[in-house]
Amino acid sequence: MNQNLARKRVALLSIFGLVVSLMFMLTAQSASAITWPQPIADTYPHQVYTHGDGSVTLAECASQSYTNKTVRTLNPAGDVTNNVAKSTASDQWQTSGCEGKAAAAKDGTFYAQRYKYTAGYQDIELAAYKNNVVLWSAAVQICSSGSLTGDPRWVTVGTDGDIYAVMAGQCASPDKLVGFSASDGSIKFSISLNNDVYNQPYYWPLLNVYSGGLTMLDGTTLRYFNYDGSTAGAPADYAFSLAGGESVVATAVGSSGRMYVAISGTTGCSAKTDRIAYHDPSGTSGSTNVLNECVSTSVLRAMPDGGILIQEQGEYPRILRYSSTGVLVYSTALWSVSGYGNVWVAWPQVDAKGNVVIVRSAQEGGSDYDRHTFVSTVSFTGALTPVFDTTAFDTPDTTEVFRYTSGERFGMASGIFYLPICKDTCSIANPVKLYKISITGLTMDYPRSDALSAQTVELNYVALGDSFSSGEGVPGTLGFIDGTDTSTDQCHRSRDAYPMLLDRDSSLNLNLQSFRACSGATTQSMIQGMNTENGQLDSLSQDTEVVTLTIGGNDVDFGNFVAACLVPGTGGCAEGTQVYDSTMYAIDNLLPSLLADAYGAIQTELDGNYDVKVYVVGYPYVVRGHAAQCELTIGTDEQQAAEAITVALNQAIADAVVTLGDQNNRFTYIDPLLSTSPFEGHDWCGMSPYFNGYEPLSYPSQPEVYIGHPNSEGQNAYERLIATVIS
């Protein structure tokens, strides 16, 4: 990959920096509701998952009884890039975003359990979603009868970028630890566990990623694995010693591989925690965090410094932090919030610097009995600082509930905290809304932050342009991407368009953050918007690193010109015809200024982003003046005219890039007409054309709008052409 494209993102952390971030850097700035394109008629809970590329996924964890979108992913610009539909039909796939059953990858891919019923039994898979496409799905058989396939539990993304999960079965057969390739879902390994984990609470992270590989709490035995499933060279297994009647009630693992377990007591502490035990990969073990009282532990959070955060629930909840050596750092009461007593729940989250954010739900006294959600940061000394609450949404003299819908984990990203809230029962009238809260100094949640940062750096990629980039003419077996083939939106984005192919090319390390190319787009509509969509340039940001686009063809009516060449009875396209003259006039006299405006608008959107590369791609020959085999349908004069128009169009585009004179050399023209181009010899008159032509006798009939557009081979040729330049 080009060195000036791959920016190094190295995080340097010192003890001084950690203390400063804990004491001073967590400052609330603002909160605003992200407006969804349509209401989300769901019940709670909704889980929030942040990706390493700045995108965020809101996924439902509820029953099948609602017809809605169960998974939505938004890129940093706020565009909905993934919109997974849900059906009420039991024999259709349902996607579950429950905590522990889903994971967010660095490149915006969302991995989740999905299931359907066949003959009364569940078929269960792990599926990968991105850009409205199911990239792959994989099932692992556990049982020999009934529901055969395993239920994905503790889905996690490794530092190698691959996916790992425990596949738990509803039978006596052993559950399995399974590794999946992120590229295609193929199974890397499958290991039978010694203990049944199906009935364990799935929000306990029994499977974890650490700097050396994987950890798994198998019963009370801590096991370590390499990413190929082997144990060679991995730390030895360790069995936590539990007395009679004791049990593990919560777990946490940090990046070092140290596992903490909360152990319930027996005498006087039944079902409550009285000690915290730990074990390191080095072999060091202990239970130095011995509590002096019974604690109703609900959550453990590993701290970046090796310590542990304990969330106590109950009538008088507290948050306790211990150092790595078992010293109590602070114990902070949580049962009162701004005059609101009776705290119902409290959930903490830790970021990569050790910053702590806590969400609480508390009930008001008096006549209203409102229940509100409160967000606070916790300082190094345990002091609470309010940053956001829902009291401003209150209607006086009315009993209302403003629910936090996510559960134990919520979304944290660089400087941003995501909070899903709904009113009362969460319905069409009171939909779930995602609040984006700015908190200076906040980073991604720990230890997932370390796992994602260790993965290969991917370049944030945005695809702009017209139908040649959207994939018009390549609907595929599943049709165009959801929402782009409706009565109000005919952008016709294809799962097999070259931007999607570039994203799937593992050799390029591109992350398609936003696919905005739209069939019919002109230079003006690319800026201003069309088909009820905002302008495409809204998807550009300071984090954008690669941009591709084809634009200008619709400004000169290139599509109609090509159709006149290919479709009999249209009058043809030879030099001297009206369609030829008008197209050539537009290329010579109108297009240069239109392209200058479009490229200038892109420059403006990317002002200050000096590392981005914008690849302006030309239009290949649809018809050339060299093929005798086409003379019966496309005359020699028309072939020559088509070649002349294509050459002139591409020259105008190339000249506009040069004229732009971008001082940082961010714009590059990619020429599809070169003799070395993958399109060479594959125009409509070639032996194996890469374009849709006029085929009136084909069945099923081909929409006329596809005529002249690249077919699947043509989109693959575009991918190869662009990949050669940017690799």
GROMACS .gro file of C-alpha atoms in nm, residues 350-352 412-415 442-446 448-449:
model
   14
  350VAL     CA    1  -1.376   0.182   3.076
  351ASP     CA    2  -1.182   0.327   2.783
  352ALA     CA    3  -0.827   0.263   2.661
  412MET     CA    4  -1.752   0.451   2.312
  413ALA     CA    5  -1.532   0.602   2.044
  414SER     CA    6  -1.274   0.880   2.013
  415GLY     CA    7  -1.429   1.178   2.193
  442LEU     CA    8  -1.264   0.970   2.570
  443THR     CA    9  -1.134   0.678   2.362
  444MET     CA   10  -1.269   0.338   2.256
  445ASP     CA   11  -1.375   0.085   2.518
  446TYR     CA   12  -1.104  -0.130   2.676
  448ARG     CA   13  -1.142  -0.412   2.268
  449SER     CA   14  -0.952  -0.093   2.182
   0.00000   0.00000   0.00000
